[in-house]
PDB file of C-alpha atoms in Angstrom:
ATOM      1  CA  UNK A 230      69.915  75.959 -85.844  1.00 50.00           C
ATOM      2  CA  UNK A 231      68.969  75.949 -89.516  1.00 52.00           C
ATOM      3  CA  UNK A 232      65.415  75.755 -90.798  1.00 52.00           C
ATOM      4  CA  UNK A 233      66.025  72.191 -92.003  1.00 52.00           C
ATOM      5  CA  UNK A 234      67.274  71.063 -88.578  1.00 53.00           C
ATOM      6  CA  UNK A 235      64.305  72.647 -86.814  1.00 50.00           C
ATOM      7  CA  UNK A 236      61.867  70.938 -89.194  1.00 51.00           C
ATOM      8  CA  UNK A 237      63.612  67.592 -88.625  1.00 50.00           C
ATOM      9  CA  UNK A 238      63.438  68.029 -84.845  1.00 49.00           C
ATOM     10  CA  UNK A 239      59.714  68.784 -85.028  1.00 48.00           C
ATOM     11  CA  UNK A 240      59.192  65.730 -87.228  1.00 51.00           C
ATOM     12  CA  UNK A 241      61.104  63.436 -84.863  1.00 49.00           C
ATOM     13  CA  UNK A 242      59.392  64.690 -81.715  1.00 50.00           C
ATOM     14  CA  UNK A 243      55.962  63.137 -82.413  1.00 53.00           C
ATOM     15  CA  UNK A 244      57.609  59.771 -82.962  1.00 53.00           C
ATOM     16  CA  UNK A 245      59.374  59.907 -79.614  1.00 55.00           C
ATOM     17  CA  UNK A 246      56.200  61.049 -77.892  1.00 56.00           C
ATOM     18  CA  UNK A 247      54.251  58.234 -79.552  1.00 57.00           C
ATOM     19  CA  UNK A 248      56.726  55.663 -78.255  1.00 62.00           C
ATOM     20  CA  UNK A 249      56.528  57.096 -74.752  1.00 77.00           C
ATOM     21  CA  UNK A 250      52.726  57.127 -74.871  1.00 84.00           C
ATOM     22  CA  UNK A 251      52.664  53.495 -75.984  1.00 88.00           C
ATOM     23  CA  UNK A 252      54.891  52.470 -73.078  1.00 88.00           C
ATOM     24  CA  UNK A 253      52.814  54.468 -70.585  1.00 88.00           C
ATOM     25  CA  UNK A 254      49.590  52.899 -71.855  1.00 89.00           C
ATOM     26  CA  UNK A 255      51.126  49.423 -71.675  1.00 90.00           C
ATOM     27  CA  UNK A 256      52.175  49.958 -68.048  1.00 92.00           C
ATOM     28  CA  UNK A 257      48.730  51.321 -67.163  1.00 91.00           C
ATOM     29  CA  UNK A 258      47.036  48.375 -68.879  1.00 92.00           C
ATOM     30  CA  UNK A 259      49.227  45.900 -67.005  1.00 92.00           C
ATOM     31  CA  UNK A 260      48.475  47.624 -63.703  1.00 91.00           C
ATOM     32  CA  UNK A 261      44.746  47.574 -64.461  1.00 90.00           C
ATOM     33  CA  UNK A 262      44.827  43.843 -65.198  1.00 89.00           C
ATOM     34  CA  UNK A 263      46.811  43.068 -62.047  1.00 91.00           C
ATOM     35  CA  UNK A 264      44.383  45.126 -59.968  1.00 88.00           C
ATOM     36  CA  UNK A 265      41.158  43.952 -61.598  1.00 90.00           C
ATOM     37  CA  UNK A 266      41.904  40.225 -61.968  1.00 90.00           C
ATOM     38  CA  UNK A 267      41.515  39.333 -58.249  1.00 88.00           C
ATOM     39  CA  UNK A 268      38.291  41.341 -58.095  1.00 90.00           C
ATOM     40  CA  UNK A 269      37.003  39.546 -61.189  1.00 91.00           C
ATOM     41  CA  UNK A 270      37.832  36.147 -59.690  1.00 89.00           C
ATOM     42  CA  UNK A 271      36.007  37.055 -56.466  1.00 90.00           C
ATOM     43  CA  UNK A 272      32.991  38.307 -58.420  1.00 90.00           C
ATOM     44  CA  UNK A 273      32.848  35.163 -60.550  1.00 90.00           C
ATOM     45  CA  UNK A 274      33.521  32.914 -57.547  1.00 88.00           C
ATOM     46  CA  UNK A 275      30.476  34.338 -55.783  1.00 88.00           C
ATOM     47  CA  UNK A 276      28.305  32.739 -58.481  1.00 89.00           C
ATOM     48  CA  UNK A 277      29.716  29.198 -58.119  1.00 88.00           C
ATOM     49  CA  UNK A 278      29.108  26.556 -55.474  1.00 86.00           C
ATOM     50  CA  UNK A 279      31.552  25.688 -52.699  1.00 82.00           C
ATOM     51  CA  UNK A 280      32.515  22.370 -54.318  1.00 82.00           C
ATOM     52  CA  UNK A 281      33.787  24.061 -57.484  1.00 82.00           C
ATOM     53  CA  UNK A 282      35.998  26.454 -55.561  1.00 80.00           C
ATOM     54  CA  UNK A 283      37.017  23.717 -53.115  1.00 76.00           C
ATOM     55  CA  UNK A 284      38.497  21.716 -55.995  1.00 78.00           C
ATOM     56  CA  UNK A 285      40.902  24.566 -56.637  1.00 76.00           C
ATOM     57  CA  UNK A 286      39.275  25.681 -59.866  1.00 75.00           C
ATOM     58  CA  UNK A 287      39.680  29.387 -60.611  1.00 73.00           C
ATOM     59  CA  UNK A 288      36.332  30.622 -61.949  1.00 77.00           C
ATOM     60  CA  UNK A 289      36.658  33.160 -64.748  1.00 83.00           C
ATOM     61  CA  UNK A 290      33.075  32.894 -66.018  1.00 85.00           C
ATOM     62  CA  UNK A 291      29.754  33.308 -64.171  1.00 86.00           C
ATOM     63  CA  UNK A 292      28.207  30.260 -62.525  1.00 86.00           C
ATOM     64  CA  UNK A 293      24.585  29.267 -61.848  1.00 88.00           C
ATOM     65  CA  UNK A 294      24.551  29.741 -58.057  1.00 87.00           C
ATOM     66  CA  UNK A 295      24.712  33.531 -57.701  1.00 88.00           C
ATOM     67  CA  UNK A 296      21.153  34.038 -56.437  1.00 90.00           C
ATOM     68  CA  UNK A 297      21.312  31.364 -53.757  1.00 90.00           C
ATOM     69  CA  UNK A 298      24.786  32.437 -52.610  1.00 89.00           C
ATOM     70  CA  UNK A 299      23.795  36.065 -52.162  1.00 92.00           C
ATOM     71  CA  UNK A 300      20.532  35.121 -50.450  1.00 91.00           C
ATOM     72  CA  UNK A 301      22.348  32.777 -48.051  1.00 89.00           C
ATOM     73  CA  UNK A 302      25.082  35.291 -47.227  1.00 88.00           C
ATOM     74  CA  UNK A 303      22.611  38.136 -46.740  1.00 90.00           C
ATOM     75  CA  UNK A 304      20.346  36.192 -44.398  1.00 87.00           C
ATOM     76  CA  UNK A 305      22.663  33.907 -42.402  1.00 82.00           C
ATOM     77  CA  UNK A 306      26.320  34.141 -43.512  1.00 76.00           C
ATOM     78  CA  UNK A 307      28.589  31.235 -42.615  1.00 72.00           C
ATOM     79  CA  UNK A 308      29.020  31.934 -38.905  1.00 73.00           C
ATOM     80  CA  UNK A 309      25.333  32.449 -38.125  1.00 77.00           C
ATOM     81  CA  UNK A 310      25.599  36.243 -38.322  1.00 84.00           C
ATOM     82  CA  UNK A 311      23.750  37.695 -41.340  1.00 90.00           C
ATOM     83  CA  UNK A 312      25.951  39.735 -43.633  1.00 91.00           C
ATOM     84  CA  UNK A 313      23.164  42.331 -43.693  1.00 92.00           C
ATOM     85  CA  UNK A 314      23.737  43.013 -39.985  1.00 94.00           C
ATOM     86  CA  UNK A 315      27.505  43.198 -40.415  1.00 94.00           C
ATOM     87  CA  UNK A 316      27.113  45.637 -43.313  1.00 95.00           C
ATOM     88  CA  UNK A 317      24.815  47.796 -41.199  1.00 96.00           C
ATOM     89  CA  UNK A 318      27.319  47.855 -38.330  1.00 95.00           C
ATOM     90  CA  UNK A 319      30.158  48.759 -40.692  1.00 96.00           C
ATOM     91  CA  UNK A 320      28.076  51.490 -42.333  1.00 96.00           C
ATOM     92  CA  UNK A 321      27.160  53.050 -38.982  1.00 96.00           C
ATOM     93  CA  UNK A 322      30.779  52.936 -37.874  1.00 96.00           C
ATOM     94  CA  UNK A 323      32.187  54.353 -41.127  1.00 96.00           C
ATOM     95  CA  UNK A 324      29.616  57.161 -41.339  1.00 96.00           C
ATOM     96  CA  UNK A 325      30.028  58.204 -37.710  1.00 96.00           C
ATOM     97  CA  UNK A 326      33.824  58.058 -37.917  1.00 95.00           C
ATOM     98  CA  UNK A 327      33.908  60.137 -41.114  1.00 95.00           C
ATOM     99  CA  UNK A 328      31.401  62.768 -39.970  1.00 95.00           C
ATOM    100  CA  UNK A 329      32.823  62.890 -36.443  1.00 95.00           C
ATOM    101  CA  UNK A 330      36.422  63.265 -37.574  1.00 94.00           C
ATOM    102  CA  UNK A 331      35.493  66.064 -39.972  1.00 95.00           C
ATOM    103  CA  UNK A 332      33.422  67.920 -37.359  1.00 95.00           C
ATOM    104  CA  UNK A 333      36.057  67.718 -34.628  1.00 93.00           C
ATOM    105  CA  UNK A 334      38.978  68.431 -36.957  1.00 92.00           C
ATOM    106  CA  UNK A 335      37.444  71.464 -38.654  1.00 94.00           C
ATOM    107  CA  UNK A 336      36.519  73.021 -35.308  1.00 92.00           C
ATOM    108  CA  UNK A 337      39.979  72.300 -33.893  1.00 88.00           C
ATOM    109  CA  UNK A 338      41.713  73.784 -36.920  1.00 90.00           C
ATOM    110  CA  UNK A 339      39.405  76.823 -36.857  1.00 92.00           C
ATOM    111  CA  UNK A 340      40.276  77.498 -33.228  1.00 88.00           C
ATOM    112  CA  UNK A 341      44.013  77.115 -33.821  1.00 86.00           C
ATOM    113  CA  UNK A 342      44.077  79.392 -36.890  1.00 88.00           C
ATOM    114  CA  UNK A 343      41.533  82.133 -36.158  1.00 87.00           C
ATOM    115  CA  UNK A 344      41.629  82.434 -32.373  1.00 84.00           C
ATOM    116  CA  UNK A 345      44.506  84.180 -30.647  1.00 81.00           C
ATOM    117  CA  UNK A 346      45.359  82.554 -27.331  1.00 79.00           C
ATOM    118  CA  UNK A 347      48.606  81.734 -25.514  1.00 81.00           C
ATOM    119  CA  UNK A 348      50.158  78.454 -26.538  1.00 79.00           C
ATOM    120  CA  UNK A 349      48.012  77.845 -29.622  1.00 77.00           C
ATOM    121  CA  UNK A 350      51.010  76.651 -31.629  1.00 79.00           C
ATOM    122  CA  UNK A 351      51.924  74.332 -28.762  1.00 83.00           C
ATOM    123  CA  UNK A 352      48.388  72.942 -28.846  1.00 79.00           C
ATOM    124  CA  UNK A 353      48.585  72.317 -32.580  1.00 79.00           C
ATOM    125  CA  UNK A 354      51.974  70.627 -32.469  1.00 82.00           C
ATOM    126  CA  UNK A 355      50.828  68.502 -29.547  1.00 81.00           C
ATOM    127  CA  UNK A 356      48.027  67.270 -31.797  1.00 76.00           C
ATOM    128  CA  UNK A 357      50.397  66.807 -34.712  1.00 76.00           C
ATOM    129  CA  UNK A 358      52.886  64.742 -32.695  1.00 81.00           C
ATOM    130  CA  UNK A 359      50.213  62.081 -32.206  1.00 75.00           C
ATOM    131  CA  UNK A 360      50.677  61.274 -35.910  1.00 70.00           C
ATOM    132  CA  UNK A 361      54.093  59.872 -35.081  1.00 71.00           C
ATOM    133  CA  UNK A 362      52.813  57.512 -32.392  1.00 78.00           C
ATOM    134  CA  UNK A 363      52.173  53.966 -33.646  1.00 76.00           C
ATOM    135  CA  UNK A 364      48.630  52.699 -33.209  1.00 76.00           C
ATOM    136  CA  UNK A 365      49.930  49.847 -31.045  1.00 77.00           C
ATOM    137  CA  UNK A 366      51.280  52.347 -28.503  1.00 82.00           C
ATOM    138  CA  UNK A 367      47.831  53.872 -27.936  1.00 84.00           C
ATOM    139  CA  UNK A 368      45.482  50.972 -28.465  1.00 88.00           C
ATOM    140  CA  UNK A 369      45.849  49.092 -25.170  1.00 88.00           C
ATOM    141  CA  UNK A 370      45.501  52.151 -22.883  1.00 89.00           C
ATOM    142  CA  UNK A 371      42.510  53.180 -25.001  1.00 89.00           C
ATOM    143  CA  UNK A 372      40.974  49.728 -24.658  1.00 92.00           C
ATOM    144  CA  UNK A 373      41.462  49.877 -20.871  1.00 93.00           C
ATOM    145  CA  UNK A 374      39.556  53.171 -20.708  1.00 93.00           C
ATOM    146  CA  UNK A 375      36.769  51.853 -22.952  1.00 93.00           C
ATOM    147  CA  UNK A 376      36.498  48.690 -20.882  1.00 93.00           C
ATOM    148  CA  UNK A 377      36.357  50.602 -17.581  1.00 94.00           C
ATOM    149  CA  UNK A 378      33.585  52.793 -18.985  1.00 94.00           C
ATOM    150  CA  UNK A 379      31.560  49.747 -20.016  1.00 92.00           C
ATOM    151  CA  UNK A 380      31.644  50.620 -23.718  1.00 92.00           C
ATOM    152  CA  UNK A 381      32.827  47.244 -25.016  1.00 93.00           C
ATOM    153  CA  UNK A 382      30.396  45.802 -27.586  1.00 94.00           C
ATOM    154  CA  UNK A 383      28.685  49.147 -28.149  1.00 94.00           C
ATOM    155  CA  UNK A 384      28.641  51.561 -31.078  1.00 94.00           C
ATOM    156  CA  UNK A 385      30.113  54.231 -28.816  1.00 94.00           C
ATOM    157  CA  UNK A 386      33.042  51.968 -27.982  1.00 93.00           C
ATOM    158  CA  UNK A 387      33.622  51.302 -31.676  1.00 93.00           C
ATOM    159  CA  UNK A 388      33.449  54.918 -32.782  1.00 94.00           C
ATOM    160  CA  UNK A 389      34.394  57.424 -30.069  1.00 92.00           C
ATOM    161  CA  UNK A 390      38.020  56.327 -29.406  1.00 90.00           C
ATOM    162  CA  UNK A 391      38.996  56.731 -33.084  1.00 89.00           C
ATOM    163  CA  UNK A 392      36.884  59.779 -33.890  1.00 90.00           C
ATOM    164  CA  UNK A 393      39.648  62.381 -33.462  1.00 82.00           C
ATOM    165  CA  UNK A 394      42.074  62.856 -36.346  1.00 80.00           C
ATOM    166  CA  UNK A 395      45.359  64.731 -36.234  1.00 83.00           C
ATOM    167  CA  UNK A 396      45.739  64.296 -40.003  1.00 85.00           C
ATOM    168  CA  UNK A 397      42.406  65.937 -40.813  1.00 89.00           C
ATOM    169  CA  UNK A 398      43.159  68.739 -38.340  1.00 88.00           C
ATOM    170  CA  UNK A 399      46.469  69.371 -40.090  1.00 87.00           C
ATOM    171  CA  UNK A 400      44.838  69.456 -43.534  1.00 88.00           C
ATOM    172  CA  UNK A 401      42.114  71.861 -42.428  1.00 91.00           C
ATOM    173  CA  UNK A 402      44.677  74.083 -40.697  1.00 88.00           C
ATOM    174  CA  UNK A 403      46.786  74.305 -43.840  1.00 88.00           C
ATOM    175  CA  UNK A 404      43.700  75.190 -45.878  1.00 89.00           C
ATOM    176  CA  UNK A 405      42.518  77.829 -43.402  1.00 90.00           C
ATOM    177  CA  UNK A 406      45.935  79.491 -43.551  1.00 89.00           C
ATOM    178  CA  UNK A 407      45.285  80.176 -47.255  1.00 88.00           C
ATOM    179  CA  UNK A 408      42.077  82.134 -46.544  1.00 87.00           C
ATOM    180  CA  UNK A 409      42.896  85.815 -47.215  1.00 87.00           C
ATOM    181  CA  UNK A 410      43.026  88.145 -44.232  1.00 84.00           C
ATOM    182  CA  UNK A 411      40.671  90.443 -46.146  1.00 87.00           C
ATOM    183  CA  UNK A 412      37.873  87.930 -45.544  1.00 85.00           C
ATOM    184  CA  UNK A 413      38.467  88.099 -41.811  1.00 84.00           C
ATOM    185  CA  UNK A 414      38.594  91.893 -41.780  1.00 86.00           C
ATOM    186  CA  UNK A 415      35.462  92.173 -43.932  1.00 87.00           C
ATOM    187  CA  UNK A 416      33.597  89.846 -41.585  1.00 84.00           C
ATOM    188  CA  UNK A 417      34.650  91.928 -38.577  1.00 83.00           C
ATOM    189  CA  UNK A 418      33.527  95.147 -40.281  1.00 85.00           C
ATOM    190  CA  UNK A 419      30.193  93.477 -41.026  1.00 84.00           C
ATOM    191  CA  UNK A 420      29.792  92.679 -37.348  1.00 83.00           C
ATOM    192  CA  UNK A 421      30.137  88.921 -37.779  1.00 81.00           C
ATOM    193  CA  UNK A 422      31.175  87.031 -34.682  1.00 84.00           C
ATOM    194  CA  UNK A 423      33.297  83.872 -34.671  1.00 85.00           C
ATOM    195  CA  UNK A 424      30.338  81.523 -35.130  1.00 88.00           C
ATOM    196  CA  UNK A 425      28.839  83.543 -37.976  1.00 89.00           C
ATOM    197  CA  UNK A 426      32.221  83.818 -39.710  1.00 89.00           C
ATOM    198  CA  UNK A 427      32.644  80.072 -39.362  1.00 91.00           C
ATOM    199  CA  UNK A 428      29.144  79.354 -40.704  1.00 89.00           C
ATOM    200  CA  UNK A 429      28.992  81.907 -43.529  1.00 88.00           C
ATOM    201  CA  UNK A 430      32.605  82.024 -44.718  1.00 89.00           C
ATOM    202  CA  UNK A 431      34.727  79.112 -43.538  1.00 91.00           C
ATOM    203  CA  UNK A 432      32.236  76.284 -44.063  1.00 92.00           C
ATOM    204  CA  UNK A 433      31.282  77.252 -47.654  1.00 90.00           C
ATOM    205  CA  UNK A 434      34.948  77.557 -48.588  1.00 89.00           C
ATOM    206  CA  UNK A 435      35.676  74.154 -47.033  1.00 90.00           C
ATOM    207  CA  UNK A 436      32.945  72.124 -48.758  1.00 90.00           C
ATOM    208  CA  UNK A 437      35.172  70.456 -51.339  1.00 88.00           C
ATOM    209  CA  UNK A 438      37.846  69.713 -48.757  1.00 89.00           C
ATOM    210  CA  UNK A 439      35.250  68.153 -46.477  1.00 92.00           C
ATOM    211  CA  UNK A 440      33.948  66.042 -49.359  1.00 90.00           C
ATOM    212  CA  UNK A 441      37.426  64.745 -50.187  1.00 89.00           C
ATOM    213  CA  UNK A 442      38.119  63.961 -46.542  1.00 91.00           C
ATOM    214  CA  UNK A 443      34.725  62.291 -46.157  1.00 94.00           C
ATOM    215  CA  UNK A 444      35.575  59.764 -48.873  1.00 93.00           C
ATOM    216  CA  UNK A 445      38.990  59.017 -47.366  1.00 92.00           C
ATOM    217  CA  UNK A 446      37.691  58.769 -43.803  1.00 94.00           C
ATOM    218  CA  UNK A 447      34.661  56.660 -44.756  1.00 95.00           C
ATOM    219  CA  UNK A 448      36.936  54.093 -46.377  1.00 94.00           C
ATOM    220  CA  UNK A 449      39.247  54.331 -43.350  1.00 94.00           C
ATOM    221  CA  UNK A 450      36.367  53.626 -40.977  1.00 94.00           C
ATOM    222  CA  UNK A 451      35.012  50.846 -43.175  1.00 95.00           C
ATOM    223  CA  UNK A 452      38.356  49.023 -43.289  1.00 94.00           C
ATOM    224  CA  UNK A 453      39.038  49.165 -39.546  1.00 92.00           C
ATOM    225  CA  UNK A 454      40.175  45.777 -38.251  1.00 92.00           C
ATOM    226  CA  UNK A 455      42.355  45.929 -35.136  1.00 91.00           C
ATOM    227  CA  UNK A 456      40.110  48.156 -33.008  1.00 92.00           C
ATOM    228  CA  UNK A 457      36.813  46.334 -33.799  1.00 93.00           C
ATOM    229  CA  UNK A 458      38.627  43.058 -33.166  1.00 92.00           C
ATOM    230  CA  UNK A 459      39.221  44.180 -29.575  1.00 92.00           C
ATOM    231  CA  UNK A 460      35.936  45.876 -28.695  1.00 93.00           C
ATOM    232  CA  UNK A 461      33.350  44.145 -30.926  1.00 89.00           C
ATOM    233  CA  UNK A 462      33.238  40.606 -29.574  1.00 87.00           C
ATOM    234  CA  UNK A 463      29.434  40.461 -29.730  1.00 88.00           C
ATOM    235  CA  UNK A 464      27.558  39.545 -32.897  1.00 86.00           C
ATOM    236  CA  UNK A 465      25.337  42.608 -32.407  1.00 89.00           C
ATOM    237  CA  UNK A 466      28.167  45.020 -33.289  1.00 92.00           C
ATOM    238  CA  UNK A 467      30.341  42.773 -35.460  1.00 92.00           C
ATOM    239  CA  UNK A 468      31.625  44.555 -38.571  1.00 94.00           C
ATOM    240  CA  UNK A 469      31.915  42.980 -41.988  1.00 93.00           C
ATOM    241  CA  UNK A 470      35.736  42.985 -41.910  1.00 93.00           C
ATOM    242  CA  UNK A 471      35.746  40.991 -38.670  1.00 92.00           C
ATOM    243  CA  UNK A 472      33.015  38.755 -40.067  1.00 90.00           C
ATOM    244  CA  UNK A 473      35.061  37.868 -43.136  1.00 90.00           C
ATOM    245  CA  UNK A 474      38.069  37.002 -40.990  1.00 88.00           C
ATOM    246  CA  UNK A 475      35.913  34.673 -38.892  1.00 87.00           C
ATOM    247  CA  UNK A 476      34.504  33.071 -42.040  1.00 86.00           C
ATOM    248  CA  UNK A 477      37.953  31.957 -43.164  1.00 83.00           C
ATOM    249  CA  UNK A 478      39.218  31.200 -39.657  1.00 73.00           C
ATOM    250  CA  UNK A 479      38.457  27.495 -39.945  1.00 61.00           C
ATOM    251  CA  UNK A 480      40.287  26.272 -43.036  1.00 59.00           C
ATOM    252  CA  UNK A 481      38.726  22.794 -42.998  1.00 61.00           C
ATOM    253  CA  UNK A 482      35.078  23.769 -43.452  1.00 75.00           C
ATOM    254  CA  UNK A 483      35.264  27.208 -45.045  1.00 78.00           C
ATOM    255  CA  UNK A 484      32.484  27.876 -47.547  1.00 83.00           C
ATOM    256  CA  UNK A 485      34.528  29.853 -50.046  1.00 85.00           C
ATOM    257  CA  UNK A 486      31.562  30.655 -52.259  1.00 86.00           C
ATOM    258  CA  UNK A 487      29.888  32.525 -49.386  1.00 88.00           C
ATOM    259  CA  UNK A 488      33.188  34.139 -48.416  1.00 89.00           C
ATOM    260  CA  UNK A 489      33.550  35.530 -51.935  1.00 90.00           C
ATOM    261  CA  UNK A 490      29.918  36.606 -51.916  1.00 92.00           C
ATOM    262  CA  UNK A 491      30.508  38.484 -48.666  1.00 92.00           C
ATOM    263  CA  UNK A 492      33.602  40.125 -50.159  1.00 92.00           C
ATOM    264  CA  UNK A 493      31.534  41.415 -53.082  1.00 93.00           C
ATOM    265  CA  UNK A 494      28.847  42.760 -50.748  1.00 94.00           C
ATOM    266  CA  UNK A 495      31.500  44.397 -48.560  1.00 94.00           C
ATOM    267  CA  UNK A 496      32.874  46.237 -51.594  1.00 94.00           C
ATOM    268  CA  UNK A 497      29.587  47.886 -52.521  1.00 94.00           C
ATOM    269  CA  UNK A 498      29.190  50.658 -49.870  1.00 94.00           C
ATOM    270  CA  UNK A 499      32.715  52.155 -50.126  1.00 94.00           C
ATOM    271  CA  UNK A 500      32.671  51.893 -53.923  1.00 93.00           C
ATOM    272  CA  UNK A 501      29.274  53.616 -53.977  1.00 94.00           C
ATOM    273  CA  UNK A 502      30.583  56.442 -51.781  1.00 93.00           C
ATOM    274  CA  UNK A 503      33.622  56.946 -54.026  1.00 91.00           C
ATOM    275  CA  UNK A 504      31.528  56.948 -57.213  1.00 91.00           C
ATOM    276  CA  UNK A 505      28.834  59.261 -55.852  1.00 90.00           C
ATOM    277  CA  UNK A 506      31.376  61.771 -54.526  1.00 87.00           C
ATOM    278  CA  UNK A 507      34.027  61.356 -57.214  1.00 83.00           C
ATOM    279  CA  UNK A 508      33.675  64.869 -58.633  1.00 83.00           C
ATOM    280  CA  UNK A 509      33.836  66.493 -55.200  1.00 78.00           C
ATOM    281  CA  UNK A 510      36.691  64.202 -54.176  1.00 75.00           C
ATOM    282  CA  UNK A 511      38.904  65.159 -57.131  1.00 76.00           C
ATOM    283  CA  UNK A 512      38.007  68.831 -56.793  1.00 74.00           C
ATOM    284  CA  UNK A 513      38.806  68.768 -53.094  1.00 67.00           C
ATOM    285  CA  UNK A 514      42.212  67.195 -53.677  1.00 65.00           C
ATOM    286  CA  UNK A 515      43.164  69.706 -56.369  1.00 68.00           C
ATOM    287  CA  UNK A 516      42.045  72.665 -54.267  1.00 63.00           C
ATOM    288  CA  UNK A 517      43.986  71.321 -51.277  1.00 54.00           C
ATOM    289  CA  UNK A 518      47.139  71.184 -53.417  1.00 50.00           C
ATOM    290  CA  UNK A 519      46.690  74.833 -54.358  1.00 52.00           C
TER     291      UNK A 519
END
């Protein structure tokens, strides 16, 4: 290739890259609008009265009823259950599910990777196979056990049956397999037992992975619908997802302004968790990929 051809190729390349960048930005902008528009409508709708929304008007600007809507939803909701109570129940469930899944999964993965015992691979693959079972296959036998134990309409009934996670166990196992054998040998030479090695070596190395999984599992626990629908029939343990479904269950007298207000309130805890742990979440994902 001559010097002139090389210079021409270098000159043309920025133009092609600029066109590609423009197209990529246009697609990203379109995706952002499509994602954000429903959220904006819900946010604006929470500041209007029920009559405005009932007429089919799509509110794109703030209305004058935000304070009264949020006060009404927080204190009484539309079904007589305060949204504050539903948010508390959902928060307890999501926190316990996230922390419980991480604790059980990291201990299970630690045992499978660092302990030598007959059939350990069989144990792991038995756990892994549960990933391929549909939720519907397991949910009714699980409900029967929970019902026989008298755990319906309790926090334990909401949380314990879904607290184990084959996915988290798999992710921790794959990460533990990347820990150099030199760390294990050095710990043995230092006289560290299994618990000390787990506390002083494995846990510090796993902090970012645990943070990333915490965000994912908190949102997973927060968005649970089918299981709480079966075991949380009492208002005392009703979650916000179930509450919103009940709010719109009667189409004739649905107060859509309070429904939208509840939707906004239900968004706040998971969004707060994602924002507060964003740095750890991204770092955990990138380290997991390595």
